[in-house]
Short mmCIF file of C-alpha atoms in Angstrom, two decimals:
data_model
loop_
_atom_site.label_atom_id
_atom_site.label_comp_id
_atom_site.label_asym_id
_atom_site.label_seq_id
_atom_site.Cartn_x
_atom_site.Cartn_y
_atom_site.Cartn_z
CA MET I 1 -2.70 3.15 14.28
CA ILE I 2 -3.50 2.37 10.67
CA LYS I 3 -0.55 0.79 8.90
CA ILE I 4 -0.04 1.97 5.30
CA LEU I 5 2.39 0.19 2.98
CA ILE I 6 3.40 1.95 -0.25
CA ILE I 7 4.93 -0.40 -2.84
CA ASN I 8 6.94 1.03 -5.73
CA SER I 9 9.78 -0.09 -7.98
CA THR I 10 12.29 2.36 -6.48
CA LEU I 11 12.47 5.83 -4.98
CA GLU I 12 14.25 7.22 -8.02
CA GLN I 13 13.55 10.90 -8.71
CA SER I 14 10.30 11.03 -10.71
CA GLY I 15 6.84 12.55 -10.65
CA ILE I 16 5.38 9.53 -8.85
CA THR I 17 8.18 9.51 -6.27
CA ASN I 18 7.41 13.19 -5.63
CA VAL I 19 3.76 12.33 -4.99
CA ILE I 20 4.78 9.52 -2.63
CA TYR I 21 7.16 11.85 -0.80
CA ASN I 22 4.47 14.49 -0.30
CA LEU I 23 2.01 11.83 0.87
CA CYS I 24 4.48 10.47 3.43
CA LYS I 25 5.46 13.94 4.62
CA TYR I 26 1.94 15.14 5.35
CA LEU I 27 0.03 12.00 6.44
CA ASN I 28 -0.97 12.36 10.08
CA ARG I 29 1.55 10.20 11.96
CA GLU I 30 -0.68 10.10 15.03
CA ILE I 31 -3.09 8.03 12.95
CA PHE I 32 -0.91 6.38 10.30
CA GLU I 33 2.22 4.25 10.48
CA VAL I 34 3.85 4.57 7.05
CA HIS I 35 6.00 1.90 5.38
CA ILE I 36 7.55 1.87 1.90
CA LEU I 37 8.67 -1.31 0.15
CA THR I 38 10.74 -0.98 -3.02
CA LEU I 39 11.24 -3.87 -5.41
CA SER I 40 14.55 -3.05 -7.10
CA ALA I 41 17.97 -1.64 -6.31
CA GLU I 42 18.17 2.15 -6.17
CA SER I 43 19.96 4.21 -8.81
CA SER I 44 22.27 7.15 -8.15
CA ASN I 45 19.27 9.44 -8.72
CA THR I 46 17.36 8.15 -5.70
CA ARG I 47 15.51 10.07 -2.98
CA TRP I 48 16.00 7.25 -0.46
CA ASN I 49 17.88 9.40 2.06
CA GLU I 50 15.20 12.08 1.90
CA PHE I 51 12.62 9.47 2.92
CA ILE I 52 14.87 8.43 5.81
CA GLN I 53 14.73 12.04 7.01
CA LEU I 54 10.92 11.78 7.01
CA LYS I 55 11.27 8.87 9.46
CA VAL I 56 9.38 6.55 7.13
CA ASN I 57 9.87 2.80 7.63
CA LEU I 58 11.86 1.76 4.54
CA HIS I 59 12.15 -1.77 3.19
CA THR I 60 13.52 -3.13 -0.06
CA LEU I 61 13.63 -6.46 -1.90
CA ASN I 62 16.68 -5.09 -3.75
CA LEU I 63 16.09 -7.41 -6.71
CA ASN I 64 17.61 -6.98 -10.13
CA ARG I 65 15.39 -7.70 -13.14
CA PHE I 66 16.69 -11.27 -13.51
CA GLU I 67 16.13 -12.08 -9.82
CA GLY I 68 12.68 -10.57 -10.07
CA LEU I 69 11.62 -13.16 -12.62
CA PHE I 70 12.17 -16.04 -10.20
CA MET I 71 12.20 -14.67 -6.67
CA LEU I 72 9.80 -11.73 -6.54
CA LYS I 73 6.60 -13.57 -5.63
CA LYS I 74 8.08 -15.38 -2.63
CA LYS I 75 10.11 -12.44 -1.34
CA LEU I 76 7.25 -9.98 -1.80
CA ARG I 77 4.78 -12.12 0.11
CA LYS I 78 7.28 -12.70 2.92
CA ALA I 79 8.19 -9.01 3.27
CA VAL I 80 4.56 -7.88 3.25
CA ALA I 81 3.55 -10.56 5.76
CA ILE I 82 6.17 -9.22 8.20
CA ILE I 83 4.90 -5.64 7.79
CA ASN I 84 1.24 -6.80 7.89
CA PRO I 85 -0.30 -3.58 6.52
CA ASP I 86 -3.91 -2.49 6.81
CA VAL I 87 -3.78 -0.90 3.35
CA ILE I 88 -1.36 -1.32 0.44
CA GLN I 89 -1.05 1.83 -1.70
CA THR I 90 0.39 1.68 -5.23
CA MET I 91 0.72 4.30 -7.97
CA SER I 92 2.60 2.61 -10.82
CA TYR I 93 2.68 -0.57 -12.89
CA ARG I 94 4.94 -2.95 -10.96
CA GLY I 95 3.58 -2.15 -7.52
CA SER I 96 -0.04 -2.29 -8.66
CA TYR I 97 0.22 -5.40 -10.81
CA TYR I 98 2.30 -7.49 -8.39
CA SER I 99 0.06 -6.52 -5.46
CA PHE I 100 -2.95 -7.60 -7.52
CA ARG I 101 -1.30 -10.90 -8.46
CA PHE I 102 0.42 -11.93 -5.25
CA LEU I 103 -1.12 -10.05 -2.30
CA GLU I 104 -4.74 -11.07 -2.59
CA LYS I 105 -5.70 -10.97 1.10
CA TYR I 106 -4.74 -7.34 1.71
CA LYS I 107 -6.86 -4.25 1.14
CA LYS I 108 -5.45 -2.21 -1.70
CA ALA I 109 -5.62 1.40 -2.86
CA VAL I 110 -4.49 2.01 -6.45
CA THR I 111 -3.97 5.49 -7.90
CA LEU I 112 -3.75 6.09 -11.63
CA GLN I 113 -1.35 8.97 -12.33
CA GLY I 114 -2.19 9.39 -16.01
CA ASN I 115 -3.73 7.91 -19.13
CA ILE I 116 -1.98 4.56 -18.81
CA TYR I 117 -2.68 3.43 -22.37
CA ASP I 118 -1.18 6.59 -23.89
CA ASN I 119 1.77 6.52 -21.50
CA TYR I 120 2.72 2.89 -22.09
CA THR I 121 2.11 2.75 -25.83
CA ASP I 122 4.14 5.93 -26.37
CA GLU I 123 7.06 4.41 -24.48
CA TYR I 124 6.86 0.72 -25.42
CA GLY I 125 4.74 0.55 -28.57
CA LYS I 126 1.18 -0.67 -29.03
CA LEU I 127 1.78 -4.37 -28.35
CA ILE I 128 3.92 -4.28 -25.20
CA GLY I 129 2.49 -0.95 -24.03
CA GLY I 130 -1.04 -2.22 -24.47
CA PHE I 131 -0.16 -5.30 -22.41
CA PHE I 132 1.16 -3.14 -19.56
CA ALA I 133 -1.90 -0.87 -19.68
CA PHE I 134 -4.27 -3.87 -19.61
CA ASN I 135 -2.54 -5.36 -16.57
CA GLU I 136 -2.49 -2.10 -14.61
CA TRP I 137 -6.15 -1.52 -15.47
CA ARG I 138 -7.00 -4.99 -14.11
CA ALA I 139 -5.18 -4.17 -10.87
CA PHE I 140 -7.01 -0.84 -10.63
CA ASN I 141 -10.41 -2.44 -11.16
CA LYS I 142 -9.81 -5.01 -8.42
CA ALA I 143 -8.62 -2.47 -5.84
CA ASN I 144 -10.72 -1.72 -2.76
CA LEU I 145 -10.01 1.98 -3.23
CA GLN I 146 -9.73 3.31 -6.79
CA ILE I 147 -8.23 6.79 -7.04
CA LEU I 148 -7.55 9.15 -9.94
CA CYS I 149 -5.17 12.09 -9.61
CA SER I 150 -7.29 14.60 -11.57
CA ASN I 151 -10.85 15.45 -12.53
CA SER I 152 -9.76 15.31 -16.17
CA LEU I 153 -8.87 11.63 -15.76
CA LYS I 154 -12.20 11.03 -14.07
CA LYS I 155 -14.02 12.27 -17.16
CA PHE I 156 -11.89 9.93 -19.26
CA TYR I 157 -12.14 6.80 -17.08
CA SER I 158 -15.40 6.95 -15.16
CA GLN I 159 -17.91 5.93 -17.84
CA ASN I 160 -20.81 4.52 -15.81
CA ARG I 161 -19.25 4.64 -12.35
CA ASP I 162 -18.14 7.23 -9.85
CA LEU I 163 -14.38 7.09 -9.19
CA LYS I 164 -12.64 8.97 -6.39
CA VAL I 165 -10.43 11.92 -7.30
CA ILE I 166 -7.57 13.10 -5.10
CA GLN I 167 -5.70 15.80 -6.97
CA ASN I 168 -1.92 15.90 -6.75
CA GLY I 169 -0.43 18.84 -4.90
CA ALA I 170 3.00 20.45 -4.63
CA ASP I 171 4.75 21.22 -1.36
CA GLY I 172 4.44 24.89 -0.46
CA ALA I 173 7.42 24.59 1.89
CA TYR I 174 9.70 24.32 -1.16
CA PHE I 175 7.68 25.92 -3.95
CA TYR I 176 6.63 29.53 -3.33
CA VAL I 177 6.85 33.00 -4.87
CA PRO I 178 10.36 34.28 -4.08
CA LEU I 179 11.23 37.83 -3.15
CA LEU I 180 13.25 39.72 -5.77
CA LEU I 181 16.44 39.47 -3.67
CA GLU I 182 16.07 35.68 -3.39
CA LYS I 183 15.56 35.37 -7.14
CA LYS I 184 18.72 37.39 -7.79
CA THR I 185 20.69 35.32 -5.28
CA LEU I 186 19.50 32.07 -6.82
CA ARG I 187 20.63 33.19 -10.27
CA ILE I 188 24.08 33.94 -8.88
CA ASN I 189 24.28 30.57 -7.09
CA LEU I 190 23.11 28.68 -10.20
CA LYS I 191 25.48 30.69 -12.43
CA LEU I 192 22.59 32.03 -14.50
CA PRO I 193 22.55 35.46 -16.19
CA ALA I 194 21.14 38.17 -13.97
CA SER I 195 19.54 40.29 -16.68
CA LYS I 196 18.20 37.77 -19.19
CA ASN I 197 14.74 36.22 -19.40
CA ILE I 198 14.90 32.61 -18.24
CA PHE I 199 12.55 30.03 -19.74
CA ILE I 200 12.54 26.57 -18.19
CA THR I 201 11.07 23.15 -18.87
CA VAL I 202 11.33 20.24 -16.43
CA GLY I 203 10.68 16.54 -16.99
CA SER I 204 11.57 13.43 -18.90
CA LEU I 205 12.72 14.07 -22.47
CA ASN I 206 10.34 11.72 -24.23
CA LYS I 207 7.79 11.75 -27.02
CA ARG I 208 4.81 12.38 -24.73
CA LYS I 209 6.44 15.41 -23.11
CA ASP I 210 7.42 16.77 -26.56
CA PRO I 211 10.51 18.83 -25.66
CA LEU I 212 11.33 19.23 -29.36
CA THR I 213 8.41 21.61 -29.86
CA ILE I 214 9.78 23.81 -27.06
CA ILE I 215 13.32 23.77 -28.46
CA LYS I 216 12.24 24.52 -32.04
CA ALA I 217 10.00 27.36 -30.90
CA PHE I 218 12.69 28.98 -28.77
CA ILE I 219 15.44 28.67 -31.41
CA ASN I 220 13.16 30.25 -34.02
CA SER I 221 11.81 33.02 -31.78
CA ASN I 222 13.26 36.51 -31.40
CA ARG I 223 14.26 35.80 -27.76
CA THR I 224 17.62 34.11 -28.29
CA SER I 225 19.46 37.41 -27.84
CA ASP I 226 17.89 38.37 -24.50
CA SER I 227 16.89 34.99 -23.04
CA ILE I 228 18.03 31.47 -22.24
CA LEU I 229 16.14 28.17 -22.21
CA ILE I 230 16.96 25.71 -19.42
CA ILE I 231 16.04 22.06 -19.96
CA VAL I 232 15.98 20.07 -16.72
CA GLY I 233 15.78 16.30 -17.08
CA GLU I 234 16.95 13.38 -19.15
CA GLY I 235 15.32 10.75 -21.35
CA PRO I 236 15.29 8.88 -24.65
CA LEU I 237 15.11 12.08 -26.73
CA MET I 238 18.19 13.67 -25.14
CA LYS I 239 20.47 13.19 -28.17
CA THR I 240 17.77 14.42 -30.56
CA CYS I 241 17.18 17.48 -28.38
CA VAL I 242 20.88 18.32 -28.27
CA LYS I 243 21.08 17.97 -32.07
CA ASN I 244 18.12 20.33 -32.56
CA VAL I 245 19.71 22.97 -30.35
CA GLN I 246 22.32 23.48 -33.08
CA HIS I 247 25.06 24.27 -30.54
CA SER I 248 23.21 27.37 -29.34
CA PRO I 249 24.75 28.66 -26.08
CA GLN I 250 21.31 30.03 -25.18
CA VAL I 251 19.98 26.51 -24.46
CA ILE I 252 21.27 24.80 -21.31
CA PHE I 253 20.81 21.12 -20.47
CA THR I 254 21.20 20.42 -16.74
CA GLY I 255 20.32 16.72 -16.70
CA ASN I 256 18.54 15.52 -13.57
CA VAL I 257 19.02 17.82 -10.58
CA LYS I 258 17.87 17.75 -6.96
CA ILE I 259 17.49 21.52 -6.61
CA VAL I 260 14.53 21.87 -8.96
CA PRO I 261 12.76 24.42 -6.69
CA ASP I 262 15.72 26.79 -7.07
CA TYR I 263 15.49 26.65 -10.87
CA TYR I 264 11.77 27.44 -10.83
CA LYS I 265 12.28 30.41 -8.51
CA ALA I 266 15.16 31.72 -10.60
CA ALA I 267 13.12 31.50 -13.83
CA ASP I 268 10.56 33.77 -15.46
CA VAL I 269 8.53 31.26 -17.50
CA PHE I 270 7.81 27.54 -17.25
CA ILE I 271 6.88 25.60 -20.39
CA SER I 272 5.17 22.23 -20.85
CA ALA I 273 4.29 20.88 -24.29
CA SER I 274 2.93 17.52 -23.06
CA TYR I 275 0.41 15.59 -25.11
CA SER I 276 -0.94 13.71 -22.08
CA GLU I 277 -0.67 14.05 -18.30
CA GLY I 278 -2.29 12.98 -15.05
CA LEU I 279 -2.06 16.15 -13.00
CA PRO I 280 1.54 17.24 -13.63
CA ASN I 281 3.69 17.98 -10.60
CA THR I 282 5.96 20.23 -12.64
CA VAL I 283 3.11 22.58 -13.52
CA LEU I 284 1.85 22.59 -9.93
CA GLU I 285 5.35 23.43 -8.71
CA ALA I 286 5.99 26.17 -11.25
CA GLY I 287 2.57 27.66 -10.57
CA LEU I 288 3.25 27.87 -6.84
CA CYS I 289 6.50 29.70 -7.62
CA GLY I 290 4.52 32.49 -9.29
CA ILE I 291 6.08 32.32 -12.75
CA LYS I 292 4.31 32.56 -16.08
CA CYS I 293 3.38 29.20 -17.63
CA PHE I 294 3.17 28.39 -21.35
CA LEU I 295 1.22 25.13 -21.50
CA SER I 296 -0.08 22.79 -24.17
CA ASP I 297 -3.86 22.94 -24.27
CA ILE I 298 -4.85 19.70 -22.55
CA PRO I 299 -7.56 19.32 -19.86
CA GLN I 300 -5.06 18.40 -17.14
CA HIS I 301 -3.19 21.68 -17.62
CA ARG I 302 -6.37 23.76 -17.59
CA GLU I 303 -7.59 21.99 -14.44
CA ILE I 304 -4.70 23.37 -12.40
CA PHE I 305 -5.40 27.06 -12.94
CA ASP I 306 -8.45 29.05 -11.96
CA THR I 307 -10.29 30.31 -15.04
CA THR I 308 -9.82 33.90 -13.86
CA SER I 309 -6.02 33.56 -13.65
CA ASP I 310 -3.78 34.86 -16.42
CA GLN I 311 -0.72 33.06 -15.04
CA ALA I 312 -1.10 30.32 -17.68
CA THR I 313 -1.35 30.77 -21.44
CA PHE I 314 -2.18 27.81 -23.65
CA PHE I 315 -1.06 26.72 -27.11
CA GLU I 316 -2.22 23.86 -29.32
CA LYS I 317 -0.27 20.62 -28.89
CA GLY I 318 2.69 20.36 -31.23
CA LYS I 319 2.14 23.81 -32.77
CA VAL I 320 5.58 25.37 -32.90
CA GLU I 321 4.34 28.63 -34.48
CA GLN I 322 1.88 29.25 -31.66
CA LEU I 323 4.60 28.78 -29.07
CA ILE I 324 6.94 31.08 -31.03
CA THR I 325 4.27 33.78 -30.75
CA LEU I 326 4.16 33.31 -26.96
CA PHE I 327 7.95 33.56 -26.72
CA ASN I 328 8.01 36.72 -28.84
CA SER I 329 5.26 38.50 -26.91
CA PHE I 330 6.45 37.64 -23.38
CA GLN I 331 6.99 40.43 -20.87
CA VAL I 332 8.38 39.76 -17.39
CA GLN I 333 5.74 39.68 -14.66
CA SER I 334 5.39 37.95 -11.29
CA TYR I 335 2.07 36.32 -10.42
CA PRO I 336 0.52 35.76 -7.00
CA GLN I 337 -0.22 32.14 -6.18
CA SER I 338 -3.43 31.22 -7.97
CA ILE I 339 -3.15 27.47 -7.40
CA LYS I 340 -5.18 26.12 -4.49
CA LEU I 341 -3.86 22.54 -4.70
CA ASN I 342 -1.11 21.61 -2.25
CA ALA I 343 0.57 18.53 -0.82
CA LYS I 344 -1.03 18.71 2.63
CA MET I 345 -4.51 18.90 1.14
CA MET I 346 -3.71 15.85 -0.98
CA ALA I 347 -2.34 13.85 1.98
CA ASP I 348 -5.33 14.74 4.16
CA GLN I 349 -7.69 13.38 1.51
CA TYR I 350 -5.69 10.17 1.22
CA GLY I 351 -5.77 9.85 5.00
CA GLU I 352 -9.54 10.27 5.11
CA SER I 353 -9.92 7.63 2.41
CA TYR I 354 -7.67 5.12 4.20
CA ALA I 355 -9.46 5.64 7.50
CA ALA I 356 -12.87 5.22 5.86
CA LEU I 357 -11.69 2.02 4.19
CA ILE I 358 -10.43 0.50 7.46
CA GLN I 359 -12.65 2.17 10.05
CA PRO I 360 -15.70 3.64 8.31
CA LYS I 361 -16.75 5.65 11.37
CA VAL I 362 -13.37 7.28 12.13
CA ILE I 363 -13.58 10.13 9.62
CA ARG I 364 -16.73 11.39 7.99
#
C-alpha cells in the first residue's frame, strides 16, 4: 500500500476541498491508504463528516492562529511522523509552505489550483499577497511532483520546463443532466418558481469572481419580469452585492449551501464572470448538469468546453453590456454533456503519478 497524506488548513466547503474530496473518493483503495491532516479548527461550514463517510483517515492539529505561531512546527512534525506517509499532497498555501519548511525528508506533491499571484494580490494586496505567492511558488518548485490543474496554467507557468497537468473534474454521481420531472421536483423542494427562467452563479463573492458584473447585467436586462438570479456563496463583497441589487425580489442570496447540485439541476443558466481561475469546479459542475453557461472569456473557461459545443457562450471580462445582451437573447434549452473531464479520471491520474513517484515500475 502507498500511504498518501493530504495536508490542508481545514475541510471547509471550498473549491479546493471539493477537489480533495473527489480525489479521496476515487483513489484506488487497494493501492492507496489515504490520510488527511488539517491544521486548524473546523468551521460550521465544514465537510468533515462527509470525509468520514468516505472512510478516510482523518487527523487534525486543531490549532487556532495564535497557537499556530508557536506550536505548529513541533506538532506538525510529530503528527506526520506517526502517519509516516510515502507522499504528502498539498493544494493550498499553508499546507504547501509548511510542508516545504518543516517536512523536508518526505516526498511531496504540490498542485497549483490557480494563478497564485493574481489570487493572493487580489485578496491581500500587492505586498502581503506577493509574499504569499512567493512562498507558495518556492514550495512548488521544491516539490518532487509539480502539478497544475489546467493546460491554461501550464502555458502560463511552464516557461522552459515541462510541468505535469492533471485537470480538475466534477463528480458525475452528483452532477448530471436531470430529467424534466426531477428538475420540476427540485424547484418545488427549493421553493423556486416553476415557470421562470433561473440564472445562477456559485462561488465566493470577491473581486476576482466579479459578482457585481453579473448583478448589474441582470438588473439592467429585460429578464427581471420572467426570471430570477440566484447567488450561491458568501464573501467580502456580500454587502456591496446586496446594495447593488436595489431590493429586487428577483435576486436571491442563499449564502453557502450544501445542496449545490440541486441548485444547478433546477437552473437554466450558470454564470461566471471570473477574471482568473485554475480550472473552476463550478463551471465543470454546471456543465455536467447540462445547463447553458455564460462565461467570462478566459483560457480556463474555454479549456473546459469542446470547441464544437454551444453550451458555453463567452463575454469579455467586466463588460456588463455584453452580458446584458446574453441575458436578453437567452432561450431555454437543455444540453447533452459535452464535458469529458470527471473526478474519477482526475483521481486515476493522481494515482498513476503517486505510484510512479514511489514505485516507478508499478504503473506505466
